[in-house]
Amino acid sequence: MGRTPCCEKDGLKKGPWTPEEDQKLIDYIQKHGYGNWRTLPKNAGLQRCGKSCRLRWTNYLRPDIKRGRFSFEEEETIIQLHSILGNKWSAIAARLPGRTDNEVKNYWNTHVRKRLLRMGIDPATHSPRLDLLDLSSILGSSFYNPNSQMNSFSRLIGIHNSINPELLRLASSFMSSNNVSQCQSPNFLLQNVENHEQSHMVSQLQLLPHPHHQIDQSAATLPPLHEVSACCSPSTATSCGGETQYLEPDYYSSGHQLLLPSNFSDSYSQYCPHPNEDSSNNNVNGFNYPSSEYVHFPSLDVYGSIEEPLQQIMDPSPETSTLNSSPTPLNSNSTYFSSGNGNGTDQDERESYCSYNLKFEIPDLLDVNPFV
DNA sequence: AATGAACCCAACCGCAATACC
DNA sequence: TGGTATTGCGGTTGGGTTCAT
């Protein structure tokens, strides 16, 4: 049953195209157009099937095809559209002038998908990979006591199901160290990670806005989380027993809205002002926070649970960034960790860029110890 | 320098949808 | 209306290239 594949006919060539074949195809299409792919190869003098000719033309020879690396904006678009459309490569490519579905698909599979996996994000659902994370067992075994530091910590930052388990191990190691009660550098974890990958994971705990994006100072007027998330991806908001727990940035579908609990910074600064903080200009960790409303840290109960609604804190509009004045380059890995040789490659920069949307500026929470 | 591993991407395959007769 | 041809699409492959040891 089924039709015989067109390319199985005798004498039809397969495999890579030669420049001569390309030229024949181009010449023919320029002269006659590409009305009928089945008859085209014969008319063009090509020993190829029509399907092969069509693919070669649409994926490679078309004059309007844009070659070369994907730009940041293109990658951003791909991720966002993929979160909405899934593997509808042609639909995604239609939003990227000059890009083919095949190219988008390849780029996704070879770059974006892997990076998301490394970040502990399921590329299919754009949600944290729950298969890798059984936090309850981790917490249950190591921090069963609800008053334990790790439990409080995890609840505080709302990472029950959104953080790479390796990061949890690091955090666990850190929390069990003797330094917990001290007010330390926010880079403590970074100084103690073992490699780039771990640094990368730690960086996920740092919240910083996209370097191209302006802070939305009207964030305080935004709707509660459940309303915000309703217009974003369905996987972003979680609750646990009526307790709002949410720290996952909804980068993928909503234009990089980063959500944090309200009053987050208030509690934070109350307990442990950032060592680098310049109170006069809201400079924290080298980043000029436009206002105290930028990040609100939660009011904490005895267990550090987050009880207040979350807020959208960032505006996805990309053109009017005020962040370039930051004394620390925001699009450099060296901002947060110094692994590597400091000579960022394109790939490094790309990864750094992507990771920005997952950074949580909370390392000093490790210093906050209202539970002892 | 050699070699194996990992990466990358053009091309292929097969199914589904659509067009045509 | 049903069968066949054509086109579009997404998954997969395989060979060339780059990287790491």
Short mmCIF file of N, CA and C in Angstrom, two decimals, chain A residues 187-345:
data_model
loop_
_atom_site.label_atom_id
_atom_site.label_comp_id
_atom_site.label_asym_id
_atom_site.label_seq_id
_atom_site.Cartn_x
_atom_site.Cartn_y
_atom_site.Cartn_z
N ASN A 187 27.82 36.76 46.31
CA ASN A 187 28.53 35.88 45.38
C ASN A 187 29.07 34.65 46.08
N PHE A 188 28.64 34.47 47.31
CA PHE A 188 29.19 33.33 48.04
C PHE A 188 29.03 32.04 47.29
N LEU A 189 27.83 31.79 46.84
CA LEU A 189 27.60 30.54 46.12
C LEU A 189 28.46 30.47 44.88
N LEU A 190 28.55 31.59 44.23
CA LEU A 190 29.31 31.60 42.99
C LEU A 190 30.77 31.32 43.25
N GLN A 191 31.22 31.75 44.40
CA GLN A 191 32.61 31.52 44.72
C GLN A 191 32.88 30.08 45.09
N ASN A 192 31.82 29.38 45.37
CA ASN A 192 32.00 28.02 45.84
C ASN A 192 31.52 26.95 44.87
N VAL A 193 31.08 27.38 43.74
CA VAL A 193 30.67 26.37 42.77
C VAL A 193 31.90 25.79 42.11
N GLU A 194 31.68 24.65 41.52
CA GLU A 194 32.82 23.88 41.05
C GLU A 194 33.14 24.09 39.58
N ASN A 195 32.19 24.51 38.84
CA ASN A 195 32.45 24.64 37.42
C ASN A 195 31.46 25.61 36.80
N HIS A 196 31.62 25.76 35.53
CA HIS A 196 30.78 26.71 34.81
C HIS A 196 29.31 26.34 34.89
N GLU A 197 29.05 25.05 34.73
CA GLU A 197 27.67 24.62 34.71
C GLU A 197 26.98 24.94 36.03
N GLN A 198 27.73 24.72 37.11
CA GLN A 198 27.14 25.03 38.41
C GLN A 198 26.97 26.52 38.57
N SER A 199 27.94 27.25 38.06
CA SER A 199 27.80 28.69 38.11
C SER A 199 26.54 29.12 37.38
N HIS A 200 26.34 28.46 36.28
CA HIS A 200 25.18 28.78 35.48
C HIS A 200 23.90 28.50 36.26
N MET A 201 23.92 27.42 36.97
CA MET A 201 22.73 27.08 37.75
C MET A 201 22.53 28.07 38.87
N VAL A 202 23.62 28.42 39.49
CA VAL A 202 23.50 29.41 40.56
C VAL A 202 22.97 30.70 40.01
N SER A 203 23.39 31.00 38.81
CA SER A 203 22.94 32.26 38.22
C SER A 203 21.44 32.27 38.03
N GLN A 204 20.85 31.10 37.98
CA GLN A 204 19.41 31.06 37.85
C GLN A 204 18.73 31.64 39.08
N LEU A 205 19.47 31.72 40.14
CA LEU A 205 18.89 32.27 41.35
C LEU A 205 19.01 33.78 41.38
N GLN A 206 19.59 34.30 40.38
CA GLN A 206 19.76 35.74 40.38
C GLN A 206 18.75 36.37 39.46
N LEU A 207 18.08 37.32 39.96
CA LEU A 207 17.08 37.97 39.16
C LEU A 207 17.61 39.27 38.62
N LEU A 208 17.68 39.34 37.34
CA LEU A 208 18.03 40.59 36.69
C LEU A 208 17.17 40.72 35.46
N PRO A 209 16.81 41.91 35.12
CA PRO A 209 15.99 42.09 33.95
C PRO A 209 16.80 41.88 32.69
N HIS A 210 16.10 41.63 31.66
CA HIS A 210 16.72 41.56 30.36
C HIS A 210 17.40 42.88 30.06
N PRO A 211 18.62 42.84 29.58
CA PRO A 211 19.36 44.09 29.39
C PRO A 211 18.69 45.05 28.42
N HIS A 212 17.83 44.55 27.60
CA HIS A 212 17.16 45.42 26.64
C HIS A 212 15.84 45.94 27.17
N HIS A 213 15.52 45.54 28.34
CA HIS A 213 14.17 45.83 28.78
C HIS A 213 14.15 46.85 29.91
N GLN A 214 13.18 47.65 29.84
CA GLN A 214 13.04 48.70 30.83
C GLN A 214 12.19 48.21 32.00
N ILE A 215 12.56 48.69 33.14
CA ILE A 215 11.76 48.34 34.29
C ILE A 215 10.42 49.03 34.22
N ASP A 216 9.42 48.31 34.55
CA ASP A 216 8.09 48.87 34.57
C ASP A 216 7.78 49.37 35.96
N GLN A 217 7.83 50.67 36.10
CA GLN A 217 7.63 51.22 37.42
C GLN A 217 6.18 51.22 37.83
N SER A 218 5.33 50.84 36.92
CA SER A 218 3.93 50.74 37.30
C SER A 218 3.58 49.35 37.75
N ALA A 219 4.61 48.59 38.02
CA ALA A 219 4.38 47.19 38.37
C ALA A 219 3.43 47.04 39.54
N ALA A 220 3.50 48.02 40.43
CA ALA A 220 2.68 47.89 41.63
C ALA A 220 1.20 47.87 41.31
N THR A 221 0.87 48.34 40.13
CA THR A 221 -0.55 48.39 39.79
C THR A 221 -0.99 47.19 39.00
N LEU A 222 -0.07 46.30 38.75
CA LEU A 222 -0.41 45.15 37.94
C LEU A 222 -1.28 44.18 38.71
N PRO A 223 -2.00 43.36 37.99
CA PRO A 223 -2.91 42.44 38.65
C PRO A 223 -2.16 41.37 39.43
N PRO A 224 -2.84 40.71 40.32
CA PRO A 224 -2.22 39.62 41.06
C PRO A 224 -1.74 38.53 40.12
N LEU A 225 -0.96 37.67 40.67
CA LEU A 225 -0.33 36.63 39.87
C LEU A 225 -1.31 35.84 39.04
N HIS A 226 -2.40 35.44 39.65
CA HIS A 226 -3.28 34.55 38.91
C HIS A 226 -3.84 35.23 37.69
N GLU A 227 -3.96 36.56 37.76
CA GLU A 227 -4.43 37.28 36.60
C GLU A 227 -3.32 37.46 35.59
N VAL A 228 -2.16 37.74 36.11
CA VAL A 228 -1.02 37.91 35.20
C VAL A 228 -0.74 36.61 34.47
N SER A 229 -0.67 35.54 35.23
CA SER A 229 -0.30 34.29 34.61
C SER A 229 -1.34 33.82 33.64
N ALA A 230 -2.55 34.24 33.83
CA ALA A 230 -3.60 33.79 32.92
C ALA A 230 -3.36 34.25 31.51
N CYS A 231 -2.63 35.35 31.37
CA CYS A 231 -2.37 35.82 30.03
C CYS A 231 -0.98 35.41 29.57
N CYS A 232 -0.34 34.60 30.37
CA CYS A 232 0.97 34.10 30.02
C CYS A 232 0.88 32.61 29.76
N SER A 233 1.95 31.92 29.96
CA SER A 233 1.88 30.49 29.75
C SER A 233 1.15 29.84 30.89
N PRO A 234 0.46 28.76 30.60
CA PRO A 234 -0.35 28.14 31.64
C PRO A 234 0.48 27.42 32.68
N SER A 235 1.74 27.31 32.44
CA SER A 235 2.52 26.48 33.34
C SER A 235 3.26 27.28 34.40
N THR A 236 3.04 28.57 34.42
CA THR A 236 3.93 29.38 35.22
C THR A 236 3.51 29.52 36.66
N ALA A 237 2.26 29.57 36.92
CA ALA A 237 1.82 29.84 38.28
C ALA A 237 1.52 28.55 39.01
N THR A 238 1.96 28.48 40.20
CA THR A 238 1.65 27.31 41.00
C THR A 238 1.20 27.76 42.36
N SER A 239 0.49 26.94 42.99
CA SER A 239 0.15 27.22 44.36
C SER A 239 0.24 25.92 45.12
N CYS A 240 0.46 26.04 46.38
CA CYS A 240 0.60 24.85 47.20
C CYS A 240 -0.15 25.08 48.49
N GLY A 241 -1.28 24.44 48.58
CA GLY A 241 -2.08 24.57 49.79
C GLY A 241 -2.50 25.99 50.05
N GLY A 242 -2.83 26.68 49.02
CA GLY A 242 -3.27 28.05 49.18
C GLY A 242 -2.13 29.02 49.33
N GLU A 243 -0.94 28.52 49.39
CA GLU A 243 0.22 29.39 49.55
C GLU A 243 0.80 29.68 48.19
N THR A 244 0.83 30.91 47.84
CA THR A 244 1.37 31.26 46.55
C THR A 244 2.87 31.03 46.53
N GLN A 245 3.28 30.27 45.59
CA GLN A 245 4.71 29.97 45.48
C GLN A 245 5.11 30.07 44.04
N TYR A 246 5.84 31.07 43.79
CA TYR A 246 6.12 31.30 42.38
C TYR A 246 7.37 32.13 42.21
N LEU A 247 8.27 31.61 41.46
CA LEU A 247 9.43 32.43 41.14
C LEU A 247 9.92 32.19 39.74
N GLU A 248 9.19 31.39 39.03
CA GLU A 248 9.65 31.07 37.68
C GLU A 248 9.35 32.22 36.75
N PRO A 249 10.35 32.75 36.08
CA PRO A 249 10.09 33.83 35.16
C PRO A 249 9.36 33.33 33.93
N ASP A 250 8.38 34.08 33.56
CA ASP A 250 7.62 33.65 32.40
C ASP A 250 8.21 34.26 31.15
N TYR A 251 9.42 33.90 30.93
CA TYR A 251 10.14 34.46 29.79
C TYR A 251 9.57 33.99 28.49
N TYR A 252 9.23 32.76 28.43
CA TYR A 252 9.02 32.12 27.13
C TYR A 252 7.81 32.61 26.37
N SER A 253 6.78 32.94 27.07
CA SER A 253 5.59 33.28 26.32
C SER A 253 5.11 34.69 26.54
N SER A 254 5.64 35.34 27.51
CA SER A 254 5.02 36.60 27.85
C SER A 254 5.94 37.78 27.67
N GLY A 255 7.03 37.60 27.04
CA GLY A 255 7.91 38.74 26.86
C GLY A 255 8.70 39.03 28.09
N HIS A 256 9.16 37.99 28.73
CA HIS A 256 10.13 38.11 29.82
C HIS A 256 9.60 38.79 31.05
N GLN A 257 8.38 38.55 31.34
CA GLN A 257 7.89 39.09 32.58
C GLN A 257 8.45 38.27 33.71
N LEU A 258 9.08 38.94 34.60
CA LEU A 258 9.63 38.25 35.75
C LEU A 258 8.74 38.53 36.94
N LEU A 259 8.36 37.48 37.58
CA LEU A 259 7.41 37.62 38.65
C LEU A 259 8.07 37.34 39.98
N LEU A 260 7.84 38.20 40.90
CA LEU A 260 8.35 37.99 42.24
C LEU A 260 7.27 38.35 43.23
N PRO A 261 7.38 37.78 44.38
CA PRO A 261 6.41 38.14 45.41
C PRO A 261 6.53 39.61 45.77
N SER A 262 5.43 40.18 46.13
CA SER A 262 5.48 41.57 46.56
C SER A 262 6.21 41.67 47.88
N ASN A 263 6.70 42.86 48.16
CA ASN A 263 7.41 43.14 49.41
C ASN A 263 8.65 42.28 49.59
N PHE A 264 9.12 41.74 48.51
CA PHE A 264 10.26 40.86 48.60
C PHE A 264 11.50 41.62 49.07
N SER A 265 11.73 42.75 48.44
CA SER A 265 12.94 43.50 48.76
C SER A 265 12.87 44.13 50.13
N ASP A 266 11.66 44.48 50.56
CA ASP A 266 11.54 45.12 51.86
C ASP A 266 12.06 44.21 52.95
N SER A 267 11.56 43.00 52.93
CA SER A 267 12.01 42.05 53.94
C SER A 267 13.47 41.76 53.78
N TYR A 268 13.84 41.69 52.56
CA TYR A 268 15.23 41.38 52.30
C TYR A 268 16.16 42.42 52.88
N SER A 269 15.92 43.67 52.52
CA SER A 269 16.83 44.72 52.96
C SER A 269 16.73 44.94 54.46
N GLN A 270 15.60 44.63 54.98
CA GLN A 270 15.42 44.81 56.42
C GLN A 270 16.39 43.91 57.18
N TYR A 271 16.57 42.73 56.66
CA TYR A 271 17.40 41.78 57.39
C TYR A 271 18.88 41.88 57.02
N CYS A 272 19.11 42.21 55.82
CA CYS A 272 20.51 42.20 55.41
C CYS A 272 20.72 43.08 54.20
N PRO A 273 21.03 44.32 54.41
CA PRO A 273 21.30 45.21 53.28
C PRO A 273 22.42 44.63 52.43
N HIS A 274 22.26 44.82 51.19
CA HIS A 274 23.26 44.31 50.29
C HIS A 274 24.58 45.04 50.49
N PRO A 275 25.67 44.31 50.56
CA PRO A 275 26.96 44.95 50.83
C PRO A 275 27.34 45.96 49.77
N ASN A 276 26.85 45.77 48.58
CA ASN A 276 27.20 46.70 47.51
C ASN A 276 26.14 47.76 47.29
N GLU A 277 25.18 47.76 48.14
CA GLU A 277 24.04 48.62 47.88
C GLU A 277 24.38 50.08 48.13
N ASP A 278 24.00 50.87 47.20
CA ASP A 278 24.12 52.31 47.33
C ASP A 278 22.71 52.84 47.51
N SER A 279 22.39 53.22 48.74
CA SER A 279 21.01 53.57 49.03
C SER A 279 20.58 54.83 48.30
N SER A 280 21.52 55.60 47.85
CA SER A 280 21.14 56.85 47.22
C SER A 280 20.62 56.66 45.81
N ASN A 281 21.06 55.65 45.15
CA ASN A 281 20.62 55.46 43.77
C ASN A 281 20.11 54.06 43.50
N ASN A 282 19.78 53.37 44.55
CA ASN A 282 19.22 52.04 44.39
C ASN A 282 20.16 51.11 43.65
N ASN A 283 21.41 51.37 43.77
CA ASN A 283 22.36 50.50 43.09
C ASN A 283 22.59 49.26 43.94
N VAL A 284 22.22 48.16 43.40
CA VAL A 284 22.41 46.89 44.10
C VAL A 284 23.17 45.95 43.19
N ASN A 285 24.25 45.50 43.70
CA ASN A 285 25.01 44.50 42.98
C ASN A 285 25.37 44.98 41.58
N GLY A 286 25.65 46.25 41.51
CA GLY A 286 26.05 46.78 40.22
C GLY A 286 24.90 47.08 39.29
N PHE A 287 23.73 46.94 39.80
CA PHE A 287 22.58 47.18 38.93
C PHE A 287 21.76 48.31 39.49
N ASN A 288 21.46 49.29 38.67
CA ASN A 288 20.72 50.44 39.11
C ASN A 288 19.23 50.14 39.11
N TYR A 289 18.73 49.84 40.25
CA TYR A 289 17.32 49.59 40.35
C TYR A 289 16.59 50.92 40.25
N PRO A 290 15.69 51.04 39.34
CA PRO A 290 15.05 52.33 39.12
C PRO A 290 14.27 52.81 40.33
N SER A 291 13.74 51.94 41.06
CA SER A 291 13.00 52.38 42.23
C SER A 291 12.91 51.23 43.20
N SER A 292 12.46 51.56 44.39
CA SER A 292 12.34 50.50 45.39
C SER A 292 11.23 49.53 45.02
N GLU A 293 10.45 49.88 44.03
CA GLU A 293 9.38 48.99 43.64
C GLU A 293 9.87 47.91 42.70
N TYR A 294 11.10 48.03 42.36
CA TYR A 294 11.60 47.06 41.36
C TYR A 294 11.38 45.64 41.78
N VAL A 295 11.85 45.33 42.93
CA VAL A 295 11.65 43.97 43.44
C VAL A 295 11.10 44.08 44.83
N HIS A 296 10.07 43.39 45.06
CA HIS A 296 9.51 43.33 46.40
C HIS A 296 9.74 41.96 46.97
N PHE A 297 10.32 41.95 48.11
CA PHE A 297 10.55 40.67 48.76
C PHE A 297 9.36 40.39 49.68
N PRO A 298 9.08 39.16 49.92
CA PRO A 298 7.85 38.83 50.63
C PRO A 298 7.97 39.06 52.12
N SER A 299 6.83 39.33 52.66
CA SER A 299 6.78 39.24 54.10
C SER A 299 6.83 37.78 54.47
N LEU A 300 7.57 37.49 55.48
CA LEU A 300 7.81 36.10 55.80
C LEU A 300 7.16 35.72 57.10
N ASP A 301 6.56 34.58 57.07
CA ASP A 301 6.13 34.04 58.33
C ASP A 301 7.29 33.27 58.92
N VAL A 302 7.05 32.57 59.96
CA VAL A 302 8.15 31.94 60.67
C VAL A 302 8.86 30.93 59.79
N TYR A 303 8.15 30.41 58.82
CA TYR A 303 8.77 29.42 57.94
C TYR A 303 9.26 30.03 56.65
N GLY A 304 9.09 31.32 56.54
CA GLY A 304 9.55 31.95 55.32
C GLY A 304 8.62 31.74 54.15
N SER A 305 7.41 31.41 54.39
CA SER A 305 6.50 31.18 53.28
C SER A 305 6.08 32.50 52.67
N ILE A 306 5.77 32.44 51.43
CA ILE A 306 5.37 33.63 50.70
C ILE A 306 3.85 33.68 50.69
N GLU A 307 3.34 34.73 51.25
CA GLU A 307 1.89 34.75 51.42
C GLU A 307 1.22 35.83 50.59
N GLU A 308 2.01 36.74 50.06
CA GLU A 308 1.39 37.84 49.37
C GLU A 308 1.37 37.59 47.88
N PRO A 309 0.46 38.24 47.20
CA PRO A 309 0.39 38.05 45.75
C PRO A 309 1.68 38.50 45.08
N LEU A 310 1.90 37.91 43.97
CA LEU A 310 3.12 38.20 43.24
C LEU A 310 2.87 39.33 42.26
N GLN A 311 3.95 39.91 41.90
CA GLN A 311 3.82 41.04 41.00
C GLN A 311 4.67 40.87 39.77
N GLN A 312 4.16 41.39 38.76
CA GLN A 312 4.97 41.51 37.56
C GLN A 312 5.86 42.71 37.77
N ILE A 313 7.10 42.53 37.52
CA ILE A 313 8.02 43.62 37.83
C ILE A 313 8.71 44.18 36.63
N MET A 314 8.48 43.63 35.51
CA MET A 314 9.23 44.11 34.36
C MET A 314 8.33 44.34 33.18
N ASP A 315 8.75 45.26 32.41
CA ASP A 315 8.06 45.55 31.18
C ASP A 315 8.83 44.90 30.05
N PRO A 316 8.17 44.14 29.22
CA PRO A 316 8.89 43.47 28.14
C PRO A 316 9.32 44.39 27.02
N SER A 317 8.91 45.64 27.05
CA SER A 317 9.29 46.50 25.94
C SER A 317 10.79 46.62 25.86
N PRO A 318 11.36 46.30 24.72
CA PRO A 318 12.80 46.14 24.63
C PRO A 318 13.60 47.38 24.28
N GLU A 319 12.98 48.42 23.75
CA GLU A 319 13.80 49.47 23.17
C GLU A 319 14.28 50.50 24.15
N THR A 320 13.62 50.62 25.27
CA THR A 320 13.86 51.80 26.10
C THR A 320 14.57 51.44 27.38
N SER A 321 15.54 50.58 27.24
CA SER A 321 16.23 50.13 28.43
C SER A 321 16.95 51.27 29.12
N THR A 322 16.87 51.24 30.43
CA THR A 322 17.63 52.20 31.22
C THR A 322 18.79 51.51 31.90
N LEU A 323 19.04 50.31 31.50
CA LEU A 323 20.00 49.50 32.24
C LEU A 323 21.40 49.63 31.71
N ASN A 324 21.55 50.26 30.61
CA ASN A 324 22.88 50.31 30.04
C ASN A 324 23.84 51.13 30.89
N SER A 325 23.28 51.90 31.77
CA SER A 325 24.15 52.69 32.61
C SER A 325 24.75 51.87 33.73
N SER A 326 24.31 50.65 33.81
CA SER A 326 24.85 49.81 34.85
C SER A 326 26.36 49.71 34.71
N PRO A 327 27.06 49.85 35.82
CA PRO A 327 28.52 49.79 35.76
C PRO A 327 29.03 48.41 35.39
N THR A 328 28.18 47.41 35.53
CA THR A 328 28.59 46.06 35.17
C THR A 328 27.88 45.65 33.91
N PRO A 329 28.63 45.19 32.93
CA PRO A 329 27.98 44.80 31.69
C PRO A 329 27.00 43.67 31.94
N LEU A 330 25.80 43.91 31.54
CA LEU A 330 24.76 42.94 31.85
C LEU A 330 24.74 41.78 30.88
N ASN A 331 25.37 41.94 29.76
CA ASN A 331 25.33 40.83 28.83
C ASN A 331 26.65 40.07 28.85
N SER A 332 27.18 39.95 29.99
CA SER A 332 28.41 39.21 30.12
C SER A 332 28.33 38.26 31.28
N ASN A 333 28.79 37.07 31.05
CA ASN A 333 28.79 36.09 32.13
C ASN A 333 29.60 36.57 33.31
N SER A 334 30.60 37.38 33.01
CA SER A 334 31.48 37.78 34.08
C SER A 334 30.78 38.63 35.12
N THR A 335 29.59 39.05 34.80
CA THR A 335 28.86 39.83 35.77
C THR A 335 28.63 39.02 37.04
N TYR A 336 28.42 37.75 36.87
CA TYR A 336 28.04 36.95 38.02
C TYR A 336 29.00 35.82 38.34
N PHE A 337 29.69 35.39 37.39
CA PHE A 337 30.66 34.37 37.72
C PHE A 337 31.80 34.47 36.72
N SER A 338 32.91 33.99 37.15
CA SER A 338 34.09 34.26 36.38
C SER A 338 34.66 33.01 35.75
N SER A 339 33.84 32.04 35.53
CA SER A 339 34.34 30.85 34.88
C SER A 339 34.70 31.16 33.44
N GLY A 340 35.51 30.30 32.87
CA GLY A 340 35.93 30.53 31.50
C GLY A 340 37.07 31.50 31.45
N ASN A 341 37.43 31.84 30.24
CA ASN A 341 38.60 32.68 30.08
C ASN A 341 38.26 34.15 29.94
N GLY A 342 36.99 34.47 30.05
CA GLY A 342 36.61 35.87 29.98
C GLY A 342 36.48 36.38 28.56
N ASN A 343 36.91 35.60 27.63
CA ASN A 343 36.76 36.00 26.24
C ASN A 343 35.48 35.36 25.69
N GLY A 344 34.40 36.03 25.93
CA GLY A 344 33.13 35.44 25.56
C GLY A 344 33.00 35.23 24.07
N THR A 345 32.70 34.03 23.70
CA THR A 345 32.42 33.75 22.31
C THR A 345 30.99 34.12 22.02
#
